[in-house]
Tab-separated table of C-alpha atoms in Angstrom:
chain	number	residue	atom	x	y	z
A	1282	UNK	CA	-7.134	10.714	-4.873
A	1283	UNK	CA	-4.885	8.049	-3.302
A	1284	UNK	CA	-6.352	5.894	-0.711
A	1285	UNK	CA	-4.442	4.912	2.415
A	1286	UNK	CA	-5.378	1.825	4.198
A	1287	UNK	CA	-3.353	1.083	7.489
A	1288	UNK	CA	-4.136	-2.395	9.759
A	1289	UNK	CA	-3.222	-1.824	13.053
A	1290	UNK	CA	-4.266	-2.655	16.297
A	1291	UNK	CA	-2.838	0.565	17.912
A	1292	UNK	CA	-5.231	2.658	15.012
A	1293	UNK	CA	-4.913	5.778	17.778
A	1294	UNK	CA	-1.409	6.018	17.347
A	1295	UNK	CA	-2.748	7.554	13.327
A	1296	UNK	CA	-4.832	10.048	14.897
A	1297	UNK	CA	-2.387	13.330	15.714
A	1298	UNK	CA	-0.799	12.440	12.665
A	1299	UNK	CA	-2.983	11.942	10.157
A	1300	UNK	CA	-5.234	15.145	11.454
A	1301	UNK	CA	-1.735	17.569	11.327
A	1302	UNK	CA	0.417	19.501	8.667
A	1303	UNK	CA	1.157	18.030	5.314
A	1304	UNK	CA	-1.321	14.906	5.691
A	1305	UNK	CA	-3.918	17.030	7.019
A	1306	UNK	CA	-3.776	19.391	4.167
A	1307	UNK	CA	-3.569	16.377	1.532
A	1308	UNK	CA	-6.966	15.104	2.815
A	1309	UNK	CA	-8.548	18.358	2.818
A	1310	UNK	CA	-7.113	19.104	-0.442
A	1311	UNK	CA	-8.519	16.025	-1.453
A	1312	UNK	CA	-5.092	14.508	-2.476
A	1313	UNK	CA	-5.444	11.761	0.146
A	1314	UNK	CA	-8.282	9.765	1.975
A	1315	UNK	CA	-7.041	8.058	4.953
A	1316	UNK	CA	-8.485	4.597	6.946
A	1317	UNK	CA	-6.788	2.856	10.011
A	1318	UNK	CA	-8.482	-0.724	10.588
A	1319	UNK	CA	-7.516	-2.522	13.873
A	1320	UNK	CA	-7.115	-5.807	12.446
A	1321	UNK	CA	-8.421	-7.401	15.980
A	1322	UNK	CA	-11.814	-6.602	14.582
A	1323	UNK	CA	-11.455	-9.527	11.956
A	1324	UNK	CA	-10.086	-12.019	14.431
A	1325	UNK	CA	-12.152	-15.030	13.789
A	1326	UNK	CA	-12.311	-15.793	17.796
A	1327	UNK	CA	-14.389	-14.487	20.147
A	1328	UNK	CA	-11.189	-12.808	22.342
A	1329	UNK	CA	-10.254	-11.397	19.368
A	1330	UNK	CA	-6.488	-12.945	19.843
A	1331	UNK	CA	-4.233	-12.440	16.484
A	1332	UNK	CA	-1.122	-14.266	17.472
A	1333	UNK	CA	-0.126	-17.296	18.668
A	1334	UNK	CA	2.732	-19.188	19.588
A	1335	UNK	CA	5.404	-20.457	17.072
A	1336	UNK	CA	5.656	-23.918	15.472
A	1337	UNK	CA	8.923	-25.373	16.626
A	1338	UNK	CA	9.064	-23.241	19.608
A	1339	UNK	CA	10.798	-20.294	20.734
A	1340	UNK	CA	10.740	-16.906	22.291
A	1341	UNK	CA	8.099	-14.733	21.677
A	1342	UNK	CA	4.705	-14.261	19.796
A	1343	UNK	CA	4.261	-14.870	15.733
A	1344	UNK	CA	0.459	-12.859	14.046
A	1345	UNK	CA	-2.078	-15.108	12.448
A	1346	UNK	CA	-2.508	-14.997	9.026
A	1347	UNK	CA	-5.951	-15.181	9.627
A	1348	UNK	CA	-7.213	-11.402	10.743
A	1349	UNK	CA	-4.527	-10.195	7.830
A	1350	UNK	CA	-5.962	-12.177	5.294
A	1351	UNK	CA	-9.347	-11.280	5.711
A	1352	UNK	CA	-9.050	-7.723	6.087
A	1353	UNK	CA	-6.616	-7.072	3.543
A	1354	UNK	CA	-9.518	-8.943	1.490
A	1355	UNK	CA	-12.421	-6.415	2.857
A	1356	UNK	CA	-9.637	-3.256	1.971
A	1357	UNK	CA	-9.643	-4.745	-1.663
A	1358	UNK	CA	-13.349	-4.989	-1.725
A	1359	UNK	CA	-14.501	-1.701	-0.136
A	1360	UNK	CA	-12.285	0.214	-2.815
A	1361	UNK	CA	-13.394	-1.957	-5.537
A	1362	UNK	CA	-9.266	-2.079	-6.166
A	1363	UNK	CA	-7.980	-5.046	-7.485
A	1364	UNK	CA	-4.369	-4.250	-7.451
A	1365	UNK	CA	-3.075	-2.298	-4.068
A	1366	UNK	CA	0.021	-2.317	-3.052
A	1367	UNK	CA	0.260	-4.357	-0.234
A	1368	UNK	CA	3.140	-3.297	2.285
A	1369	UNK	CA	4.246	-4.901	5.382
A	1370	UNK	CA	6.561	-2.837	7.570
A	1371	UNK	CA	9.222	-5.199	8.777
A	1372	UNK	CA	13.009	-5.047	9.468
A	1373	UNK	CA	13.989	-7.292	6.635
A	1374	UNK	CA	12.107	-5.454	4.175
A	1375	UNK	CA	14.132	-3.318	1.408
A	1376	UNK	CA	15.838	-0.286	2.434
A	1377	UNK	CA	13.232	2.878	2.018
A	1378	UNK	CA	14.610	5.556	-0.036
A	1379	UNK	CA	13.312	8.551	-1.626
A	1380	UNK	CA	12.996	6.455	-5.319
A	1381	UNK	CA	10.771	4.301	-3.602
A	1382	UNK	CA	8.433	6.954	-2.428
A	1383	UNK	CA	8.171	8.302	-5.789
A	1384	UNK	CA	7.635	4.926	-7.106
A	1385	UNK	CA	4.867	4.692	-4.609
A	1386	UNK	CA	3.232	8.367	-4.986
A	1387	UNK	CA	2.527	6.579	-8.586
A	1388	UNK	CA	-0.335	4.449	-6.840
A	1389	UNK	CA	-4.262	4.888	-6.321
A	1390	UNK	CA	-4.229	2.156	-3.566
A	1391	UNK	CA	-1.483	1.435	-0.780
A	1392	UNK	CA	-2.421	-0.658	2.439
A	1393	UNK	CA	0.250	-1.001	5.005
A	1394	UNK	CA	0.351	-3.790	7.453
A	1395	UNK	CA	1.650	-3.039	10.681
A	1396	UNK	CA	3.134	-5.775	13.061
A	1397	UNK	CA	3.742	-6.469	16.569
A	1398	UNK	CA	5.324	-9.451	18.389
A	1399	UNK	CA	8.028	-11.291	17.046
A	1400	UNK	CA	7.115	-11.677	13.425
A	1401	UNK	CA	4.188	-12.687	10.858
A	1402	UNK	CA	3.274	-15.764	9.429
A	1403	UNK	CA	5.026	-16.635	6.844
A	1404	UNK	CA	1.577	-17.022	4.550
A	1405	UNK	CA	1.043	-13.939	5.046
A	1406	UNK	CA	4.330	-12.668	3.051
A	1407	UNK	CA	4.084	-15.369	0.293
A	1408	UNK	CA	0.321	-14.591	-0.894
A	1409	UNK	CA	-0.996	-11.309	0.767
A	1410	UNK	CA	1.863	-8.388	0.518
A	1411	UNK	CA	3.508	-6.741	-2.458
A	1412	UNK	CA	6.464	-5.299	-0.999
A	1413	UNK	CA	8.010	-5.085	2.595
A	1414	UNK	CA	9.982	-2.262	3.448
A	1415	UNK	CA	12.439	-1.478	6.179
A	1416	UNK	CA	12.891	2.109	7.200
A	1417	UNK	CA	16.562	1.436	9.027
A	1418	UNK	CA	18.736	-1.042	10.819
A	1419	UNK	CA	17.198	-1.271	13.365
A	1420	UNK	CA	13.708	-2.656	15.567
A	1421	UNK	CA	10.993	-0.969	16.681
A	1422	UNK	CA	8.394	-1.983	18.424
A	1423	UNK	CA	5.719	-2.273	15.681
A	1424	UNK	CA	5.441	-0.914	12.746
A	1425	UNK	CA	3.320	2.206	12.819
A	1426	UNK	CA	6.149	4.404	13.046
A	1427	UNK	CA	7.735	3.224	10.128
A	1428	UNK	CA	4.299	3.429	7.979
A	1429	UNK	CA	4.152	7.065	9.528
A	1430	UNK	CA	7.345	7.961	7.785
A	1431	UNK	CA	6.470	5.947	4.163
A	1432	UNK	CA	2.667	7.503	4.268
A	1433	UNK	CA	4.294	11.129	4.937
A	1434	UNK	CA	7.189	10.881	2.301
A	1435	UNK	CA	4.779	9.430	0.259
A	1436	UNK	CA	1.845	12.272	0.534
A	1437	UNK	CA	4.218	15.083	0.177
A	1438	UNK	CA	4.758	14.033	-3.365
A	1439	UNK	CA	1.368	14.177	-4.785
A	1440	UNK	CA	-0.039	17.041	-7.013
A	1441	UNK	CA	-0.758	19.716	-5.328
A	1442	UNK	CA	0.017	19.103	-1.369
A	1443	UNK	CA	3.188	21.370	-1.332
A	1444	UNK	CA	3.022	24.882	-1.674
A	1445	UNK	CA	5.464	24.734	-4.821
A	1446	UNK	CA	5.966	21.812	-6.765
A	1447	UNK	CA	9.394	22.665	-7.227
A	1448	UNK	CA	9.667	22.108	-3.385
A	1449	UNK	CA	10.097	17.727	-2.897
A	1450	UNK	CA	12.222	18.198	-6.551
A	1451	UNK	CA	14.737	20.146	-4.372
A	1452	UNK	CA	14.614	17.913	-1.688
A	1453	UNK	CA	17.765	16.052	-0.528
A	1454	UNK	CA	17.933	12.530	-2.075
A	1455	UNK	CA	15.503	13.198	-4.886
A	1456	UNK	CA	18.577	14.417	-7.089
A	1457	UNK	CA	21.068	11.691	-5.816
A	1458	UNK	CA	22.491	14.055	-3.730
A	1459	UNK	CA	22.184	15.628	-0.271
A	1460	UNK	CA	20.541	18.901	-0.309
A	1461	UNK	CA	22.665	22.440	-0.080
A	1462	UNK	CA	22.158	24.427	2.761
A	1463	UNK	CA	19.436	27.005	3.325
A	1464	UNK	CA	19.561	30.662	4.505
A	1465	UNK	CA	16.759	33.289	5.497
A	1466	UNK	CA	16.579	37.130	6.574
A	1467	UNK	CA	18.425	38.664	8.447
A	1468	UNK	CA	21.468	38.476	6.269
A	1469	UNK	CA	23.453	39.639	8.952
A	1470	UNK	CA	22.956	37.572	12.207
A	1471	UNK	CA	24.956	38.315	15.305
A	1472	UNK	CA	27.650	38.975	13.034
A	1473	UNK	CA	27.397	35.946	10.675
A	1474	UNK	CA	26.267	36.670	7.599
A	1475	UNK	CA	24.655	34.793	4.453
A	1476	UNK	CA	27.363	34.379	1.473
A	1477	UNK	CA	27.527	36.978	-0.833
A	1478	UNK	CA	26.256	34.861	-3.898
A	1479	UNK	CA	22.853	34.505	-2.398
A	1480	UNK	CA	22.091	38.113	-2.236
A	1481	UNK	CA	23.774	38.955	-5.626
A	1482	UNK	CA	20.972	38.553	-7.520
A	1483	UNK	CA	22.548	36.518	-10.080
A	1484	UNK	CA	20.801	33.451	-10.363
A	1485	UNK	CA	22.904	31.617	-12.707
A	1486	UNK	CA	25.848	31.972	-9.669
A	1487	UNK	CA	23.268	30.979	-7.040
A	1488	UNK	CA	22.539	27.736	-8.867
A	1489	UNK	CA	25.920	26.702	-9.561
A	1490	UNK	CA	26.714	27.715	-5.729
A	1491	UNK	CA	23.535	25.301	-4.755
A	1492	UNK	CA	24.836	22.626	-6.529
A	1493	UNK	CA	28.444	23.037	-5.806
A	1494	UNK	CA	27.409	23.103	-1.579
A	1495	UNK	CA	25.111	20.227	-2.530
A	1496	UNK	CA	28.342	18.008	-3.959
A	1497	UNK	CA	30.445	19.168	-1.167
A	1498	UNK	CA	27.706	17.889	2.083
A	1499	UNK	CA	27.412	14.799	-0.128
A	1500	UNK	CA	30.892	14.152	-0.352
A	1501	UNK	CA	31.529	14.877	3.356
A	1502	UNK	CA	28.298	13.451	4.923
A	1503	UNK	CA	27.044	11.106	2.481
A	1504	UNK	CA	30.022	9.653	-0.153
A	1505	UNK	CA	28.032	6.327	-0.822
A	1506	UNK	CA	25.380	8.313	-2.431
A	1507	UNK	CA	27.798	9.053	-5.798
A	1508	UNK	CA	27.683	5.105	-6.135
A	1509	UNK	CA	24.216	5.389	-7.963
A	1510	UNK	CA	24.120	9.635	-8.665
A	1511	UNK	CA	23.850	10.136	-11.890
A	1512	UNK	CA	26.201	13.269	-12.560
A	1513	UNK	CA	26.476	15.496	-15.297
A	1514	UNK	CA	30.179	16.385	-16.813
A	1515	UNK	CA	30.103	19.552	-15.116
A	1516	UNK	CA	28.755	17.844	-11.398
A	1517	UNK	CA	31.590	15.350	-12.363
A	1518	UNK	CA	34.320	18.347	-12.954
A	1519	UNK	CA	33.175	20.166	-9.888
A	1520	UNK	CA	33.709	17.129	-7.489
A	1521	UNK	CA	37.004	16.349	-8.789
A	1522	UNK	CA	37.690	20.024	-7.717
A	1523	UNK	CA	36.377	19.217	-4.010
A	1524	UNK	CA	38.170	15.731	-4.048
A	1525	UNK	CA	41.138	17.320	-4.628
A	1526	UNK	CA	40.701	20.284	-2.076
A	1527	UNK	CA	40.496	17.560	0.824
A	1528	UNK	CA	43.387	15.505	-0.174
């Protein structure tokens, strides 16, 4: 079971999420236990305050390392785990990507740390976290709604919370690539109709159709992605083929 550890001081912004779909059937599976701490509680004042104003002045408020030390401490101790990963969602954290959730479905332990205010002290990044991660270019508020998206990417991957564990292999970005498009019954709709090779029955032709469609959104919605894709000769043949088609 992975253990999921989220300070917060908004800890009701967890609840509809953690108690729906995919992370409510990894808990009950037993996949995934889930704990939101409002990091207030820890505040070693008696308003409970966890931020203050910046040294050298400026706009805005900065968190006390304080209330993060010491319940990133009680986390550790609790769960007897030495060796969490430690994440702070921030905007100048790495770039989230699908490798990194698989690097992080590897863990027992994660605790994410969830800001407010115009930043953390710096003490907190140089002896408490493990990795900061940025979910896009962009600010938000806080940084429950990017742990949201890490804890749910993250979940999905276990053993045994999908239906088929075929399903997150499939998934866009876990090949390189962007994923090929989907159809359903009827395979006649209003007139538009599901290609041909998906009701042939062949499935060799399906699969090289799949992966064909999946080269061709990549190459029209996502090009960057063939910087790092690792393609087979035949992946590499069939994208030539597409290059050329759009010249």
């Amino acid at each position: 079971m992975m253990n999921i550890d989220v300070l917060s001081i908004f800890p009701e912004m967890f609840e509809g999420v953690f108690g729906s779909s995919i992370l409510k059937k990894a808990a009950e599976k037993g996949a995934a236990q889930y704990n939101v701490v409002n990091f207030r509680d820890f505040a070693d004042n008696k308003h409970q305050t966890v931020d203050d104003y910046p040294y050298g002045g400026g706009a805005g408020m900065v968190l006390k390392p304080q209330p993060i030390f010491d319940a990133v401490s009680d986390l550790k101790e609790r769960a007897k785990s030495t060796s969490p990963r430690v994440i702070l969602m921030c905007p100048q954290g790495e770039r989230y990507t699908q490798k990194k959730a698989e690097e992080l479905a590897k863990e027992e332990h994660l605790i994410f740390i969830c800001g407010h205010y115009e930043g953390y002290d710096e003490r907190i990044r140089e002896h408490v976290i493990t990795d900061e991660i940025s979910i896009g270019d962009y600010v938000l508020t806080g940084g429950e709604l990017g742990a949201m998206v890490v804890i749910d990417s993250v979940v999905r991957l276990l053993s045994g919370v999908l239906g088929s564990e075929e399903s997150h292999i499939q998934d866009s970005f876990s090949t390189g690539l962007l994923e090929h498009p989907h159809y359903t019954r009827p395979a006649d709709f209003r007139g538009m109709k599901v290609p041909d090779v998906l009701v042939s029955g062949n499935h060799k032709l399906i699969d090289e159709w799949r992966m064909k469609e999946s080269l061709r959104r990549t190459l029209q919605r996502r090009p960057d992605l063939f910087e790092e894709a690792e393609l087979t000769e035949q992946q590499k043949k069939w994208l030539d083929e597409l290059i050329k088609l759009n010249e």
